[in-house]
mmCIF file of C-alpha atoms in Angstrom:
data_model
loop_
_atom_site.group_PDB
_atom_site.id
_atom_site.type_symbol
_atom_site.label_atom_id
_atom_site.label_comp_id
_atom_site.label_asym_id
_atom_site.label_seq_id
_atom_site.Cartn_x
_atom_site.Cartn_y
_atom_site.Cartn_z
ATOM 1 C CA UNK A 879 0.000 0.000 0.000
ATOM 2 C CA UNK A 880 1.682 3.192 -0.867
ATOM 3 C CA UNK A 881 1.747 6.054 0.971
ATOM 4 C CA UNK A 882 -0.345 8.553 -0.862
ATOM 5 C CA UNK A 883 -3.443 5.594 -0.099
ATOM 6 C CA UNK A 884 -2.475 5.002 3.400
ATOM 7 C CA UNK A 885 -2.891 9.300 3.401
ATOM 8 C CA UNK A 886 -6.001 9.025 2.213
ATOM 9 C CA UNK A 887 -7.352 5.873 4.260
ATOM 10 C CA UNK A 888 -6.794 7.681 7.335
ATOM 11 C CA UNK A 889 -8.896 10.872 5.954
ATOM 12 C CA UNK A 890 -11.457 8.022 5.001
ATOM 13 C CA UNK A 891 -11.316 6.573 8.353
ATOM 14 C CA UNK A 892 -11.641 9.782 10.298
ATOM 15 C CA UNK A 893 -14.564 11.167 8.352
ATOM 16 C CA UNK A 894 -16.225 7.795 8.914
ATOM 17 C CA UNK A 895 -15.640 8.001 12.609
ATOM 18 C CA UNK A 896 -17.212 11.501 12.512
ATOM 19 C CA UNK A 897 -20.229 10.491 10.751
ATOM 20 C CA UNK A 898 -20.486 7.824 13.036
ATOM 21 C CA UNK A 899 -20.745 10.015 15.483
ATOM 22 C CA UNK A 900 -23.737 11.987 13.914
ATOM 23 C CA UNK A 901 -25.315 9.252 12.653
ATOM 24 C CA UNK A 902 -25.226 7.712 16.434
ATOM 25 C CA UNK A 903 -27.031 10.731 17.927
ATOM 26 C CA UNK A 904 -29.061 10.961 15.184
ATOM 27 C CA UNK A 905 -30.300 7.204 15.556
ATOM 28 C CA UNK A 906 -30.654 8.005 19.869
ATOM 29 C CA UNK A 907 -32.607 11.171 19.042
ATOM 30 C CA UNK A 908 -35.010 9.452 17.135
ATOM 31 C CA UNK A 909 -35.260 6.028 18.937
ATOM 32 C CA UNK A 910 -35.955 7.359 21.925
ATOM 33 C CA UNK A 911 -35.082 4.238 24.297
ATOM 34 C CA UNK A 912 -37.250 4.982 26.888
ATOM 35 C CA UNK A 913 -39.972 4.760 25.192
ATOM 36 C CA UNK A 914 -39.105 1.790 23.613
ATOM 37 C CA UNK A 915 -39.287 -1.847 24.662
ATOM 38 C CA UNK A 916 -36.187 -4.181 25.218
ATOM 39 C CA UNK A 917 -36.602 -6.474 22.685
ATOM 40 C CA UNK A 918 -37.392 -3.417 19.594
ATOM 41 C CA UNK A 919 -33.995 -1.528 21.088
ATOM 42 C CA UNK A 920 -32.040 -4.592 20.574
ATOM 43 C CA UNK A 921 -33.315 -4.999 17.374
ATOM 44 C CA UNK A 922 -32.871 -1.623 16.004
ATOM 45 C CA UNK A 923 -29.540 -1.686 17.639
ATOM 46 C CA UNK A 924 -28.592 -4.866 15.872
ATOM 47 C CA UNK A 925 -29.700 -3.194 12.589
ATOM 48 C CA UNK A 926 -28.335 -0.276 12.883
ATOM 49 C CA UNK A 927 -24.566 -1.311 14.358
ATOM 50 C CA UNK A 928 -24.489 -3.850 10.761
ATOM 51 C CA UNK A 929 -25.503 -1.108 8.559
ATOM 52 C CA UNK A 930 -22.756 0.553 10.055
ATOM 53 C CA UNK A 931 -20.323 -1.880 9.757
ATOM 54 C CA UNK A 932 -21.192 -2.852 6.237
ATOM 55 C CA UNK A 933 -20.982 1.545 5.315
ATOM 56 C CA UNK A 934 -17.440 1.197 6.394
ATOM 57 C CA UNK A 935 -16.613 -1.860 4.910
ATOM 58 C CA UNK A 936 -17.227 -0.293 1.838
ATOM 59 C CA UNK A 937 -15.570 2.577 2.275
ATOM 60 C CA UNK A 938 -12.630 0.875 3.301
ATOM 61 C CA UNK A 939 -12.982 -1.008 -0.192
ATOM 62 C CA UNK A 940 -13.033 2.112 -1.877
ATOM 63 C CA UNK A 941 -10.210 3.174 -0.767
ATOM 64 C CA UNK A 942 -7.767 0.521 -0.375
ATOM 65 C CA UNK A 943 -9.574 -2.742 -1.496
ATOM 66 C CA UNK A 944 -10.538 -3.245 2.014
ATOM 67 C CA UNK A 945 -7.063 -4.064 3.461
ATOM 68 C CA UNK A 946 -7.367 -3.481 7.247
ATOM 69 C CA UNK A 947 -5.066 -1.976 9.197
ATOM 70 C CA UNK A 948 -4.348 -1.045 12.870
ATOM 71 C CA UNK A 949 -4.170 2.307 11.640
ATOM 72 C CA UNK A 950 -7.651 2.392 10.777
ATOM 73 C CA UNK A 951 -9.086 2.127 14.127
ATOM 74 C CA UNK A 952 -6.918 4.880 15.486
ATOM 75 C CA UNK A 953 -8.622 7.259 12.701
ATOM 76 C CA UNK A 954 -12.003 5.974 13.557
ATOM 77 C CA UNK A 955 -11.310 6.648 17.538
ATOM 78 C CA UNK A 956 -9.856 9.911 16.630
ATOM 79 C CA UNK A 957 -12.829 11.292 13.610
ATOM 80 C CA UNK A 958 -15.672 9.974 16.977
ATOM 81 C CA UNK A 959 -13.623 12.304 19.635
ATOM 82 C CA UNK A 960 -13.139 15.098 16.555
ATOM 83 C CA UNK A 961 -16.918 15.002 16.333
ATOM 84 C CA UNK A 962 -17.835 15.288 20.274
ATOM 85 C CA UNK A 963 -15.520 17.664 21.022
ATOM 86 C CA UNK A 964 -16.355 19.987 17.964
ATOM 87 C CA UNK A 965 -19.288 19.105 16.133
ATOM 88 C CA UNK A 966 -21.206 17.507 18.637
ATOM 89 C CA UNK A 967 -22.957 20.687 20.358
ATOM 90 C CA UNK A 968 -23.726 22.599 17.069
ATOM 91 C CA UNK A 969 -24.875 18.946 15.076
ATOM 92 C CA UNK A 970 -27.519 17.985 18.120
ATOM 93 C CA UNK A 971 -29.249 22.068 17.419
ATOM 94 C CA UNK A 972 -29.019 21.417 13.707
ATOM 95 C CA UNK A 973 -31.108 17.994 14.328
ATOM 96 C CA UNK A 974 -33.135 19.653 16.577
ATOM 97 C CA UNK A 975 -33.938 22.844 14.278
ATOM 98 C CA UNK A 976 -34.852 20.247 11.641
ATOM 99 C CA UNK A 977 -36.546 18.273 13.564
ATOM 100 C CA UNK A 978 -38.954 21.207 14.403
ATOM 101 C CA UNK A 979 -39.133 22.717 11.137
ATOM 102 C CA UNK A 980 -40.444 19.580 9.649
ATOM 103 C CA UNK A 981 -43.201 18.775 12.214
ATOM 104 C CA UNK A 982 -44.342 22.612 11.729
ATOM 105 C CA UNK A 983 -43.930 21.900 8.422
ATOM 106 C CA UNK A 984 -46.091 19.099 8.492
ATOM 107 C CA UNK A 985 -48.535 20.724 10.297
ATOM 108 C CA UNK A 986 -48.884 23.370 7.952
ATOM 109 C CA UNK A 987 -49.388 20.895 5.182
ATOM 110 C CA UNK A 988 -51.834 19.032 6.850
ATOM 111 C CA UNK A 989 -53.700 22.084 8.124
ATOM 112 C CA UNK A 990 -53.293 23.379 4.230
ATOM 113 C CA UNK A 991 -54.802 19.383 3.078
ATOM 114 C CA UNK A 992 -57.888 19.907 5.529
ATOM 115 C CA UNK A 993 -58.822 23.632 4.270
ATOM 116 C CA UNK A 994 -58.179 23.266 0.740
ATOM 117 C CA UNK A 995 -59.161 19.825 -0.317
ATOM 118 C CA UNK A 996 -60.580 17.625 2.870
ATOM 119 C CA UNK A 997 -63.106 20.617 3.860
ATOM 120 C CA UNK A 998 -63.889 21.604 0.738
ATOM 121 C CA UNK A 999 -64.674 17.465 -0.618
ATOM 122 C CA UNK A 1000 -66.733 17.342 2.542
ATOM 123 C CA UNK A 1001 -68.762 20.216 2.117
ATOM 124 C CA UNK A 1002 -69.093 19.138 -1.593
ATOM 125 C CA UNK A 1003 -70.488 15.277 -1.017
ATOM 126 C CA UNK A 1004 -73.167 16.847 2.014
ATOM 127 C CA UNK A 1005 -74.077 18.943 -0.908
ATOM 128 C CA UNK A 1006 -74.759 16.195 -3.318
ATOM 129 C CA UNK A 1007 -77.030 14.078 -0.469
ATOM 130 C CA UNK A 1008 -78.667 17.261 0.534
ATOM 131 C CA UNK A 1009 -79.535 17.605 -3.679
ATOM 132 C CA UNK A 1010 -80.481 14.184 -3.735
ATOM 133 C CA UNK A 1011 -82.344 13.940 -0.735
ATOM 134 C CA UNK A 1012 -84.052 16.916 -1.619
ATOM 135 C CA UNK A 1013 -85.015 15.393 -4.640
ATOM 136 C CA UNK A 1014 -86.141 12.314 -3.310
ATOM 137 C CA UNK A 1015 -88.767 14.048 -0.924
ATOM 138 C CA UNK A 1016 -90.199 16.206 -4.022
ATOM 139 C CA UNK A 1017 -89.996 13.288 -6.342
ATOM 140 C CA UNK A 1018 -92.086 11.140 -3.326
ATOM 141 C CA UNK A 1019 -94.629 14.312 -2.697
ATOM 142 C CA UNK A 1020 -95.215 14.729 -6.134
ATOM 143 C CA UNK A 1021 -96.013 10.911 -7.009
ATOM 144 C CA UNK A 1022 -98.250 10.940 -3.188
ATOM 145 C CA UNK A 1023 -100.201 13.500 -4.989
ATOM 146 C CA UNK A 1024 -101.121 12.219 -8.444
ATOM 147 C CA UNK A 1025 -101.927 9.233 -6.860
ATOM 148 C CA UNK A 1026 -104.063 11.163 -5.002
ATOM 149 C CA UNK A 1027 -105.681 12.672 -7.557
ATOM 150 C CA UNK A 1028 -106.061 9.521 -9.573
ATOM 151 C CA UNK A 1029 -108.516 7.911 -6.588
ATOM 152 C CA UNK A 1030 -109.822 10.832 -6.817
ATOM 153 C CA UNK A 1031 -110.659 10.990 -10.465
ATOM 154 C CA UNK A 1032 -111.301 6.979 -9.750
ATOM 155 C CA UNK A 1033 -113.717 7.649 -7.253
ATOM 156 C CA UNK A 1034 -115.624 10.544 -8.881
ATOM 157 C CA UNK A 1035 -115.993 9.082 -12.291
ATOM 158 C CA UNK A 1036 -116.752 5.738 -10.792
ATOM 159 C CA UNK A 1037 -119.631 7.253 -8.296
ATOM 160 C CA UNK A 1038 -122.406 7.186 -10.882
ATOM 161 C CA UNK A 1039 -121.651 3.741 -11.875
ATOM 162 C CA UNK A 1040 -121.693 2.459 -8.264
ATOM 163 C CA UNK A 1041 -124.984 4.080 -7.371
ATOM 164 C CA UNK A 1042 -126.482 2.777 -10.542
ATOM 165 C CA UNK A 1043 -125.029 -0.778 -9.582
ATOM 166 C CA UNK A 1044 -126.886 -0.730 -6.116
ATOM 167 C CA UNK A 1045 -130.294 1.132 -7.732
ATOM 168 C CA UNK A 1046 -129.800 -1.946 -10.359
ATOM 169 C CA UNK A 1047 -129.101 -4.878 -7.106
ATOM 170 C CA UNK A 1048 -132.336 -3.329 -5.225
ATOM 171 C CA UNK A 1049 -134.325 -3.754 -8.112
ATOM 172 C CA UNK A 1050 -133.453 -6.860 -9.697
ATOM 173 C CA UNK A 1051 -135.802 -9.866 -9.252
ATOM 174 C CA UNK A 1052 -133.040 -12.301 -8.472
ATOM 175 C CA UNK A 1053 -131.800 -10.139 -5.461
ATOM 176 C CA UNK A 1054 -134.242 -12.188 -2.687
ATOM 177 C CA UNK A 1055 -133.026 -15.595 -4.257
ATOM 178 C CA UNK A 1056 -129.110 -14.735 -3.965
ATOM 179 C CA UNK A 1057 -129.693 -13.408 -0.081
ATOM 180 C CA UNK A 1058 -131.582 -16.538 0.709
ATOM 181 C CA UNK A 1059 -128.587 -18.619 -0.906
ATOM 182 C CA UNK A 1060 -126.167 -16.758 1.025
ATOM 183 C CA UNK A 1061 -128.255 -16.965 3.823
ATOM 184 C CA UNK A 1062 -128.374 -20.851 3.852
ATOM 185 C CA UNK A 1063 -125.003 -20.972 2.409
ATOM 186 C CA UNK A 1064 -123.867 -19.303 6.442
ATOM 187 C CA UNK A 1065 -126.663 -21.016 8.158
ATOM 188 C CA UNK A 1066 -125.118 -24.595 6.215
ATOM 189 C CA UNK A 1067 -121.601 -23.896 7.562
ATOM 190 C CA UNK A 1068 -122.290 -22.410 11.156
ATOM 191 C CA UNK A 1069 -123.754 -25.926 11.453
ATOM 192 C CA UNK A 1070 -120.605 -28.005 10.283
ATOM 193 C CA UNK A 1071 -118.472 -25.800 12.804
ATOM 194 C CA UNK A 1072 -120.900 -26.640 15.688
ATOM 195 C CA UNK A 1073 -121.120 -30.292 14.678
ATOM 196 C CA UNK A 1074 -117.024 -30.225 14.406
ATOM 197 C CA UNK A 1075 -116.767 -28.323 18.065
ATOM 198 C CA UNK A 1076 -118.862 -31.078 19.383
ATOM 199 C CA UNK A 1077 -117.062 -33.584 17.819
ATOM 200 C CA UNK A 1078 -113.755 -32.173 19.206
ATOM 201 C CA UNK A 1079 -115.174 -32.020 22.666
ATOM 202 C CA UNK A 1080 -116.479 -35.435 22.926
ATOM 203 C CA UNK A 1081 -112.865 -36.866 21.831
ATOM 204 C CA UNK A 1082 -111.327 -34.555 24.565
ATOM 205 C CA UNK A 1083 -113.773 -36.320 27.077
ATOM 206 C CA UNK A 1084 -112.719 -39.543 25.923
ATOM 207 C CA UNK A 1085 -109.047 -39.350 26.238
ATOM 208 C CA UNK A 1086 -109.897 -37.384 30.029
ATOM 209 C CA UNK A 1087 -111.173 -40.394 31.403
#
C-alpha cells in the first residue's frame, strides 16, 4: 500500500468516525429508548450497528480494497472524539432545528390538506345528499299527490256507476233468491263448525277419562 493511499485511508477513516458520530445521535434522538421496549432496542440496535459496519466496509474497499489496518481504528477513535468535542454541540441544534421545522412543516401541510381539499370534498359530497335527498322528498310528494288525484278521479268518475249498480241490485228480481242462498249458504256452515266443536269435545272427554 503506498503512501499517498495510506494518506487518504486515514482521511477516510476519520470522516467515517465523525459520521459515526452523527449518525449515532441521530439514531438516539429518534429512537428514543425509553420509550421503547427491550426487545425493539435490541433490534434496532442490531440493525443499525451492521448497517454501520457494512458503510465502512465499503468505504474501506473504496479506498484501499478493504485491506485493514491497525491504523484504521486509530482514525475511527480519533474522527468519533473530533466530532464530540467539535461538532457535537452545534450537530444535536441542527437535528433539533430540523426536527422542528419539519413537524411545523407538516402541520402546515396538513392544516393546508384539511382547508383546501378535505373541507372543501366534505362540504361538496353533504351537498350532493342534501340535492339528492331533496329530490327524493319532491320526487315522493309529487307521485303521493297524483296518486291522489287519480282515486280521486277513480272515485268521482266511478260514483255514478256504483250508485247505478246498487239502484240496479235493489231492483233486480233475483236479489231475494241470492240473499236466501247466502243466507243458507252461512246457516249450512255455522252448522258443520258446531257439529265439528262437538265432535272435538267429545274426543277430549274420551281421552280425560
Amino acid at each position: 500500500m503506498s503512501l499517498s493511499v495510506q494518506f487518504y485511508t486515514m482521511l477516510a477513516m476519520i470522516a467515517m468516525g465523525s459520521f459515526f458520530g452523527g449518525t449515532l445521535d441521530t439514531y438516539n434522538r429518534f429512537l428514543q429508548r425509553r420509550k421503547r421496549k427491550r426487545w425493539v432496542v435490541f433490534v434496532h440496535d442490531v440493525l443499525f450497528w451492521l448497517c454501520q459496519s457494512l458503510l465502512l466496509f465499503y468505504v474501506l474497499f473504496l479506498v484501499n480494497a478493504g485491506e485493514v489496518r491497525f491504523y484504521i481504528f486509530i482514525a475511527l477513535l480519533c474522527g468519533f472524539a473530533a466530532y464530540q468535542a467539535l461538532f457535537k454541540n452545534g450537530y444535536l441544534k441542527l437535528l433539533e432545528w430540523c426536527i422542528q421545522a419539519a413537524r411545523r412543516i407538516g402541520r402546515f401541510t396538513a392544516g393546508m390538506f384539511r382547508l383546501l381539499v378535505f373541507r372543501p370534498a366534505k362540504g361538496f359530497v353533504l351537498l350532493l345528499f342534501a340535492l339528492f335527498l331533496g329530490a327524493g322528498r319532491l320526487l315522493y310528494t309529487i307521485v303521493k299527490m297524483m296518486v291522489k288525484m287519480v282515486i280521486w278521479i277513480l272515485k268521482t268518475g266511478l260514483k255514478p256507476f256504483s250508485v247505478l249498480g246498487v239502484f240496479l241490485w235493489r231492483i233486480n228480481p233475483l236479489r231475494a233468491s241470492f240473499e236466501r242462498f247466502f243466507k243458507k249458504t252461512a246457516g249450512l256452515w255455522k252448522t258443520i263448525q258446531n257439529k265439528f266443536i262437538k265432535l272435538k269435545n267429545r274426543i277430549g272427554r274420551f281421552f280425560k277419562r
